[in-house]
XYZ file of C-alpha atoms in Angstrom:
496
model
C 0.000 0.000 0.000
C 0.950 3.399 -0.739
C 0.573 4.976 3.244
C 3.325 2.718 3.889
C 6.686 4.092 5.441
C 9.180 3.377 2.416
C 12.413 1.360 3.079
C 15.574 2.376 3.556
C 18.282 0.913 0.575
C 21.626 0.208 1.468
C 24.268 1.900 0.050
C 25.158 0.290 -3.431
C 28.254 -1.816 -4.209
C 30.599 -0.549 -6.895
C 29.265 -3.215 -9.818
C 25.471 -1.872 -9.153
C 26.630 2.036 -8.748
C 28.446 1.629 -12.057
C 25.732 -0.145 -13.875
C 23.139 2.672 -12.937
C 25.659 5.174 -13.171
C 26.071 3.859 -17.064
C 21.973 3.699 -17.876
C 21.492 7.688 -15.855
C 24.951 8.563 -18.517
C 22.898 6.884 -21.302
C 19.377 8.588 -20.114
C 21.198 12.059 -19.885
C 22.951 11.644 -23.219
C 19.804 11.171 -24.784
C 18.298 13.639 -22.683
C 20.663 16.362 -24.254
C 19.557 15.763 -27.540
C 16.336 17.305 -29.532
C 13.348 14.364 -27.914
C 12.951 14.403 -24.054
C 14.626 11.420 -22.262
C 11.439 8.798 -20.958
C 13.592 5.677 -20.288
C 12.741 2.759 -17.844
C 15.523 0.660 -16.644
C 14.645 -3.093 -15.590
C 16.350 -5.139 -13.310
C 15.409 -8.859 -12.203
C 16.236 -10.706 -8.964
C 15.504 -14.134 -8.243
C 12.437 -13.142 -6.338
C 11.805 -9.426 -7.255
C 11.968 -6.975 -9.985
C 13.723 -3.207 -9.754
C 12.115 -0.565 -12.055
C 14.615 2.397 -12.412
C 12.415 5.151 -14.261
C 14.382 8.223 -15.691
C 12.104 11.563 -17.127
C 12.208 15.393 -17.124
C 8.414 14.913 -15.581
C 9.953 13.615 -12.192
C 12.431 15.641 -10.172
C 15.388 12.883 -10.449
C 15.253 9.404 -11.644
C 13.173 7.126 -9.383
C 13.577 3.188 -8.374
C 10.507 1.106 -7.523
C 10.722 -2.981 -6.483
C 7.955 -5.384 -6.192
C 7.744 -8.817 -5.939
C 7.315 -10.954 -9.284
C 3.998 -12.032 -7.787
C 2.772 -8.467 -7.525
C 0.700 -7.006 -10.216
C 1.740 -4.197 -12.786
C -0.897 -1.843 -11.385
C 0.616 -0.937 -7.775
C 3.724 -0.001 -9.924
C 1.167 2.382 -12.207
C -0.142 3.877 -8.893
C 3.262 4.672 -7.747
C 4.332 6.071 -10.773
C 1.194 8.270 -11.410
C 0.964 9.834 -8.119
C 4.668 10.847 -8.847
C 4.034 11.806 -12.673
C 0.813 13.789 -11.533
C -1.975 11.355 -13.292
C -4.159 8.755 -12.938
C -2.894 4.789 -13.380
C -5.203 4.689 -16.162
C -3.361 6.659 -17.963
C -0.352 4.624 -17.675
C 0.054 1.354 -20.297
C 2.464 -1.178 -20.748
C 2.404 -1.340 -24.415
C 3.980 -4.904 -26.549
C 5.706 -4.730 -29.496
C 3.027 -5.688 -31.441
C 0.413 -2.830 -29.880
C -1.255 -4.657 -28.212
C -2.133 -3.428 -24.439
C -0.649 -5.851 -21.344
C -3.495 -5.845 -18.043
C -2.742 -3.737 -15.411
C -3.378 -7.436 -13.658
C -0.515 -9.457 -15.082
C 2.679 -9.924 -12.695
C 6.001 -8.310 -12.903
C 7.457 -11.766 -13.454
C 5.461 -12.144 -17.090
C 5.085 -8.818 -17.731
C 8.646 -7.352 -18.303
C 9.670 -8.243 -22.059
C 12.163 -7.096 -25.057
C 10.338 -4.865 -27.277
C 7.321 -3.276 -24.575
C 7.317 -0.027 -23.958
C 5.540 2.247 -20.909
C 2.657 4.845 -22.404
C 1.544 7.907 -20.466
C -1.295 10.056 -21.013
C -0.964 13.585 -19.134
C -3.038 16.501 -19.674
C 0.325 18.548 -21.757
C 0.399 14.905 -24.057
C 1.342 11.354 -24.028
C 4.774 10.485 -24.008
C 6.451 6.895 -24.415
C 9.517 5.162 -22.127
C 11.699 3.171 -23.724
C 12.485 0.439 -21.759
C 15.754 -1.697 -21.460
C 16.866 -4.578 -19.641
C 20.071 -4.367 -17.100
C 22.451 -7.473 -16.935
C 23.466 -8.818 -13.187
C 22.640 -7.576 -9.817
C 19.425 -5.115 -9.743
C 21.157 -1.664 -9.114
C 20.280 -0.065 -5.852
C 20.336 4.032 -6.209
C 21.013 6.032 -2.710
C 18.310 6.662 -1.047
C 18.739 10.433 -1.423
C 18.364 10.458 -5.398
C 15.186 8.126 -5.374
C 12.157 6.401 -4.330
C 11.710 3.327 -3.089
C 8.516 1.491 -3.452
C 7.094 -2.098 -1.676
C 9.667 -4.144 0.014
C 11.080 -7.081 -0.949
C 13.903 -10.174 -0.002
C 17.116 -9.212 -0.713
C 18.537 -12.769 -1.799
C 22.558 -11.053 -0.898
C 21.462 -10.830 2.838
C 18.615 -13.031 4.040
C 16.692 -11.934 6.191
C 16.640 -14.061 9.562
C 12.935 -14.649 11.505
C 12.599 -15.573 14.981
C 9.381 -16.394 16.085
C 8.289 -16.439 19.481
C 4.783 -18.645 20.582
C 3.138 -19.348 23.957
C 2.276 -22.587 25.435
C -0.366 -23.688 28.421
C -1.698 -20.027 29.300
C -1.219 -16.534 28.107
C 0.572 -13.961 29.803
C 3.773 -15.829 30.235
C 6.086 -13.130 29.234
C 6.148 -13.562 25.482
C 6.696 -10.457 25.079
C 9.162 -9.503 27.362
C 11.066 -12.787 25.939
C 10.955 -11.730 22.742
C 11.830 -8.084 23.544
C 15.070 -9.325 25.651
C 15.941 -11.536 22.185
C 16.012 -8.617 20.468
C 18.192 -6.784 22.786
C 20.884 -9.847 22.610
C 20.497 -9.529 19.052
C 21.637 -5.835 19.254
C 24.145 -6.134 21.786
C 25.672 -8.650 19.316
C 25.703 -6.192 16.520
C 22.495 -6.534 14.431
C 20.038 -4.196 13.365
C 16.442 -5.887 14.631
C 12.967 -5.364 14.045
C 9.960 -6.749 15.566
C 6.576 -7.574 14.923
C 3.016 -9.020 17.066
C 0.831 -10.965 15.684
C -3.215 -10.814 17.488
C -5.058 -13.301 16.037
C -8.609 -11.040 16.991
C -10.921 -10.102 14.447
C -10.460 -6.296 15.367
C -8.696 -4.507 12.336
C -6.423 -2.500 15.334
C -6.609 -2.321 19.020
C -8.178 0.912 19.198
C -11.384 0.235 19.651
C -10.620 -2.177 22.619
C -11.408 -1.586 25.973
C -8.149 -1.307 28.164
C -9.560 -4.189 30.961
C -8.780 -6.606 27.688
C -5.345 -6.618 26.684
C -4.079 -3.491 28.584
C -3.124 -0.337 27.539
C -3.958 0.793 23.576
C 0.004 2.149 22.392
C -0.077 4.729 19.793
C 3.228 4.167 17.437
C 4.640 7.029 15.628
C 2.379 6.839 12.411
C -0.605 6.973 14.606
C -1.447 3.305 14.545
C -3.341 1.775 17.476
C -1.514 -1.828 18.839
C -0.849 -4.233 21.431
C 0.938 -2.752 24.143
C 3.594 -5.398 23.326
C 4.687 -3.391 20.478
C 5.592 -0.571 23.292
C 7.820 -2.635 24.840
C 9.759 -3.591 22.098
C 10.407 0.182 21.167
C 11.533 0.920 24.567
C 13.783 -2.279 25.162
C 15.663 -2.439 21.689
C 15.105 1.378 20.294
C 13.359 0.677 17.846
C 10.312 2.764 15.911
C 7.822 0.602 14.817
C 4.848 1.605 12.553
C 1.170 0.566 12.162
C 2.258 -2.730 9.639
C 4.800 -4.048 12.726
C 1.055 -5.256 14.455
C -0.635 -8.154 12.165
C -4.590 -8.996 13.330
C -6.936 -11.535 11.886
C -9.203 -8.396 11.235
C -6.181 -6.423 8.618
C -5.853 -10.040 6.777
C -9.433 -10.787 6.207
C -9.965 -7.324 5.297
C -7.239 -7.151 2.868
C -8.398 -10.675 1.339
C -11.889 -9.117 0.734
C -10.677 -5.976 -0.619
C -8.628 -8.046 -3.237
C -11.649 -10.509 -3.806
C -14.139 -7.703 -4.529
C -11.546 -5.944 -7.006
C -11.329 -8.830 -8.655
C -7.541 -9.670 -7.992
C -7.911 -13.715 -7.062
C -9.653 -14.003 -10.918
C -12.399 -15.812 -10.217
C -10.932 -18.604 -7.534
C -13.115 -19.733 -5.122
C -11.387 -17.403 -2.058
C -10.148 -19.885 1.328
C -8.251 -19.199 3.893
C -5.386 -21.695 2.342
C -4.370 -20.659 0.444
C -5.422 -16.984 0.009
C -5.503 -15.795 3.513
C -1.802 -17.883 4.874
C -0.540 -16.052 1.128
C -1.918 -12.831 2.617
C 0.202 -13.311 5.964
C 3.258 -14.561 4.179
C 3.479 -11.622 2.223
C 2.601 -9.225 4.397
C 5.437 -10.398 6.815
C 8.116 -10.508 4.103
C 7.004 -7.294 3.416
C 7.204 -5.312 6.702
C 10.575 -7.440 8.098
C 12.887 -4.914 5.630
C 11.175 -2.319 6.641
C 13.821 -0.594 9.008
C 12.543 0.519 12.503
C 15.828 2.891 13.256
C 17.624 5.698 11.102
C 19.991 3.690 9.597
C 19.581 3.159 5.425
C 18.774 -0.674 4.220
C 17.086 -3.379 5.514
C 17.144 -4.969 9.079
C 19.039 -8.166 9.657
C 16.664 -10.092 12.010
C 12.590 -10.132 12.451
C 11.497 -10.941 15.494
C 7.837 -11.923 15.559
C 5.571 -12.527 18.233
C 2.558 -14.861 17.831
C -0.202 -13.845 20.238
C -2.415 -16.340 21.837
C -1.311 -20.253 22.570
C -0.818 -22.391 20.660
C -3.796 -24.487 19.216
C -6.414 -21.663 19.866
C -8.418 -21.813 16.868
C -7.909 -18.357 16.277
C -4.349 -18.419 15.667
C -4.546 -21.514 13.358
C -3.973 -19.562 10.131
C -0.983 -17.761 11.132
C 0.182 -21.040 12.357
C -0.270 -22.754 8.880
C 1.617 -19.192 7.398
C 4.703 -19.598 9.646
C 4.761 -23.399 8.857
C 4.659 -22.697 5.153
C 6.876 -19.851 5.652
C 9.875 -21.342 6.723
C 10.297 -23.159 3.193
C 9.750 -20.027 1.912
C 12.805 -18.489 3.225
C 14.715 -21.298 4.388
C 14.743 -23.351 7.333
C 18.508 -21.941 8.156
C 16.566 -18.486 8.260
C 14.375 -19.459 10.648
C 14.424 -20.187 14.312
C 11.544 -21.164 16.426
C 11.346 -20.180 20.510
C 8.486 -21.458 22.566
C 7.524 -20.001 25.801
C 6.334 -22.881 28.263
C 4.887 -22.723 32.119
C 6.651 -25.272 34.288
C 4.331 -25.344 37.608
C 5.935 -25.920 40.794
C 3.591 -27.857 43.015
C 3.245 -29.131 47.150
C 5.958 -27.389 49.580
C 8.678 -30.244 47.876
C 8.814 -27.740 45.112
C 7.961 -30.395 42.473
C 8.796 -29.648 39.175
C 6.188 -30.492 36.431
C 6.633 -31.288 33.104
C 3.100 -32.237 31.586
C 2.017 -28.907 30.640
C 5.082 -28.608 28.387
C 5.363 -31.721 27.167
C 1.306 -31.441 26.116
C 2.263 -27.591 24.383
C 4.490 -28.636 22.236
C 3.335 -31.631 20.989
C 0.464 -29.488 20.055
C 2.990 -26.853 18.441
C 4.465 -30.261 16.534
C 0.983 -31.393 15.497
C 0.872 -28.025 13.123
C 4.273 -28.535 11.814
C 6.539 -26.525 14.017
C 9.555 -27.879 15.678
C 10.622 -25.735 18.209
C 14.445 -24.862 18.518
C 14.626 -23.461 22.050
C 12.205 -24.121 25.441
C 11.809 -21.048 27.161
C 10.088 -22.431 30.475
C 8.889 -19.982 33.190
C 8.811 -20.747 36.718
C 9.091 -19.559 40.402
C 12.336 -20.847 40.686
C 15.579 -21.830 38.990
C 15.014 -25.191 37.108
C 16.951 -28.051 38.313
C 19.182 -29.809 35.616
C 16.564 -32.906 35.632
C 14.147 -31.014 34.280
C 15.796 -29.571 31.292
C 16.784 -32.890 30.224
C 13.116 -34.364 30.731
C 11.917 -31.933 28.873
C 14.574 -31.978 26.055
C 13.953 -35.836 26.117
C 10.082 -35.384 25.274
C 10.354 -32.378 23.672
C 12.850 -33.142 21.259
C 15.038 -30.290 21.802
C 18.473 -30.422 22.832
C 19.040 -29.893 26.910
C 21.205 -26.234 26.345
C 18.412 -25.475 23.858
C 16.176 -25.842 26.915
C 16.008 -22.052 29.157
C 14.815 -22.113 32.452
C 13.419 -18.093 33.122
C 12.350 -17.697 36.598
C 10.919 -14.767 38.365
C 13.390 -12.384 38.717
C 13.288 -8.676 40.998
C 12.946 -6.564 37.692
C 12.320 -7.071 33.919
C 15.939 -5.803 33.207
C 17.139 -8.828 34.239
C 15.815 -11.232 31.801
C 18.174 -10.589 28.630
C 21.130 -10.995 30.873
C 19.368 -13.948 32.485
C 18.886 -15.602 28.481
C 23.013 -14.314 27.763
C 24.175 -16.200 30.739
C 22.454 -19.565 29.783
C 24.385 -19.051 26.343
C 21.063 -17.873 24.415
C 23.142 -15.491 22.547
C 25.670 -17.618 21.315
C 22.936 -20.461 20.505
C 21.025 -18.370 18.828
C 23.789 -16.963 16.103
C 24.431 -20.605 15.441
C 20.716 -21.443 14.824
C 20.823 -18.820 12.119
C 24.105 -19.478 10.726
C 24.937 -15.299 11.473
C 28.622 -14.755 12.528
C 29.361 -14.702 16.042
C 30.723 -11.143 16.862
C 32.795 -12.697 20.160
C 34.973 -8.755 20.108
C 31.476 -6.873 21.265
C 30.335 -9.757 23.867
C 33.227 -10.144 25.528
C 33.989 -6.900 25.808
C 30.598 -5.773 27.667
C 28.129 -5.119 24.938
C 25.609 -5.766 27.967
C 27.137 -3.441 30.551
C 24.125 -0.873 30.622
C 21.771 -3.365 30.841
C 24.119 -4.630 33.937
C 24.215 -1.634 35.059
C 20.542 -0.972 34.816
C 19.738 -4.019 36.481
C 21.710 -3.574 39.445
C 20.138 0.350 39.881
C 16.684 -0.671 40.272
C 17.252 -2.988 42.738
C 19.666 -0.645 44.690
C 16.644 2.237 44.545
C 15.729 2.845 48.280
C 14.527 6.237 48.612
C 11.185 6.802 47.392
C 8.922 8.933 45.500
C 4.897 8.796 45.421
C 3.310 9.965 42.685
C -0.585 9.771 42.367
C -1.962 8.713 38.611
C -5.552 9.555 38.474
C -7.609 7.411 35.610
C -10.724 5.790 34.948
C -9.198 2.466 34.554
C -6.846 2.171 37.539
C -7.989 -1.158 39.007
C -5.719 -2.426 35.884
C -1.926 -1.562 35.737
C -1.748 -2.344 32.174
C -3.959 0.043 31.472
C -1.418 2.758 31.904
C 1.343 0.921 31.020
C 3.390 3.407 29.044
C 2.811 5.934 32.153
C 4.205 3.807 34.578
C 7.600 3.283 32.260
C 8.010 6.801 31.826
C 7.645 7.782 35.425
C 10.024 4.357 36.340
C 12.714 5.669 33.517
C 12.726 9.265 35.127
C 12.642 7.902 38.700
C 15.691 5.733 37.266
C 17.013 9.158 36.255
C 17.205 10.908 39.543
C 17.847 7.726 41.496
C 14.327 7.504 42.952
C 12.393 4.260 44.116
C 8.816 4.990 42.471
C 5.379 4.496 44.519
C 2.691 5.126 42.547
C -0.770 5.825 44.090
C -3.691 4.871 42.167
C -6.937 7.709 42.156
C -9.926 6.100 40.629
């Protein structure tokens, strides 16, 4: 969709700068002559095409990429709302006259001999279009647009996905939040996404006594106060695409069916709606969520819910279909597990795990790590019941117990060797210089503040929702982070 934030390109190699650099010399040496300069410049990846469009009508040349599977007309609305038009007006013409649908795919649709038609109040005008050989070229993102979002098969992108087992409100969040501060501290650029299997398009409607507090991102989209935490724990800025509901899917697979886009085909969620998801994560994972140009290196989803809800069972059957898409090396799967302690023994159980993920295995996803929660430490035992049924290995298998703040849990997954596991998983170089040299220190340091805080400071919050802390989540943080500030132990009083 157009309203989305475009991507930031990475800074081209030498081969693709000189390849574009020869095609702009070629556009402005024709461009000097008597005729305008209209030329489009295509480039073809293994999974997505690179349209480099050179005219006097924009202000400098321009570079849109879709995937092959996307159809010629969200390239025409791109290109019209730059030219000034309507993508009507825009045709992609064959050598033989004839007119190619605004329907047909960028993988059938680029040939020798077609040629781009524009109709503009001044006149029509016609691009040439040629064909570049090797690499697509990437242009700075200072000299162009870029439009859609797409694999980059130089750097693959790396998924982690994070899903619940037993009951909800285990800590998925938090767990997937502290991976991507690991991730960081290691040296890669992360983003994150949540996926709410509700019917609601956003969360903005919701009452805050249902999942907590409604978090407004910085593009004004209303999400799952999950998506707050991530921005505050790995610094990221996440837009309204970073929060994927069964309501935006279903919504977006109606749209298409009503346009006419699926051709006739009977419409079901498989494999329509798990297409729908696929794309739509490929999509938003390149999307960068800091100020840095290019792509991130790791996605790390959350999948809301537990696992066999029946509401979550499409995204289930996406992610399971996804990770041939991109690669089972790309790929890493966490589950987040309760381990009960029962009786005053302390008794570990096992069940509830053991039950989760052969339900997660029923659906076609093998988990790589355990994350179990519990009261207490686990004991060695249990790990290696659990990796024994399970059928993941025993250091695979992280025991998170309650700890005195939330600060604590990344360094709690680093010292249980989550970091290093992790890198392996998905075959990403181990960067041993930044670890061992304290790439965790403020988050040490952090850690060891809050619990030192002693002298305190009430402040009263008056709301209508009080009798729920979530409700106010991103409150609370800000007065904790300023209390952290002054070196102040925070009491908040709640006013209904």
């Amino acid at each position: 969709p157009s309203s989305l934030v475009p991507p930031r390109l990475p800074t081209p190699t030498s081969s693709h700068q000189a390849a574009l650099t020869t095609s702009c010399s070629r556009m402005a040496s024709t461009a000097s002559s008597s005729a305008p300069c209209h030329e489009v410049l295509v480039s073809r990846c293994d999974d997505h095409v690179e349209v480099a469009v050179s005219s006097p009508l924009l202000e400098c040349a321009r570079v849109y990429a879709f995937a092959l599977s996307e159809p010629l007309s969200s390239f025409f609305s791109q290109l019209a709302a730059d030219l000034g038009c309507e993508a009507a007006d825009i045709q992609l013409v064959a050598a033989s006259g004839a007119t190619m649908s605004a329907l047909m795919s960028h993988a059938y649709a680029w040939k020798p001999g077609r040629s781009l038609s524009v109709t503009r109040e001044q006149g029509s005008c016609t691009f040439a279009v040629a064909f570049s050989d090797g690499a697509a070229p990437r242009m700075q993102r200072g000299a162009s647009s870029f439009v859609g979002a797409v694999s980059d098969p130089r750097l693959p992108m790396k998924y982690v996905v994070v899903t619940g087992g037993v009951v909800s409100g285990l800590g998925k969040g938090v767990t997937a939040s502290s991976l991507g501060v690991l991730l960081k501290c290691a040296g890669y650029r992360v983003t994150s996404m949540k996926i709410d299997p509700y019917l609601n398009v956003d969360a903005g409607t919701m009452s805050p006594f249902e999942h907590g507090e409604v978090f407004t991102l910085d593009d004004g989209g209303e999400v799952d106060l999950d998506l707050g935490n991530y921005e505050r724990f790995i610094g990221v800025t996440l837009g309204r695409d970073n929060n994927i509901t069964t309501g935006k899917m279903y919504q977006q697979c109606l749209e298409r069916e009503r346009r006419g886009d699926y051709l006739g085909k009977t419409v079901q969620v498989v494999p329509h709606v798990t297409d729908a998801i696929m794309e739509w994560i490929e999509r938003v994972a390149h999307i960068p969520a800091d100020d840095q140009p290019g792509p991130p290196d790791v996605c790390v989803i959350e999948l809301g819910g537990t696992v066999g809800d029946i509401e979550s069972m499409p995204f289930i059957e996406a992610l399971r279909q996804f990770q041939f898409r991109v690669g089972r090396d790309n790929m890493c799967f966490m589950h987040v597990s309760l381990v009960p302690v029962i009786g005053v023994v302390g008794e570990e159980k096992t069940k509830p795990t053991q039950h989760s993920v052969q339900n997660l295995r029923a659906v076609g996803l093998m988990p790589d790590f355990l994350v179990c929660r519990s009261t207490k430490p686990l004991a060695s035992s249990t790990k290696h019941k659990l990796a024994l049924f399970c059928h993941v290995p025993p250091e695979n298998c992280i025991g998170v117990h309650d700890v005195s703040n939330i600060y604590r849990v990344p360094l709690l997954l680093n010292f249980q060797g989550v970091t290093h596991r992790l890198l392996t998983r998905l075959s990403l170089p181990h960067p041993k210089e930044r670890i061992e040299t304290g790439a965790l220190s403020h988050w040490i340091s952090l850690a060891e503040l809050v619990d030192s805080l002693t002298v305190p400071v009430k402040i009263a919050v008056v709301g209508k929702y009080t009798e729920l802390s979530d409700a106010y989540l991103s409150v609370t943080k800000a007065l904790s982070h300023a209390s952290f500030r002054v070196e102040r132990k925070l009491c908040i009083e709640w006013i209904d």
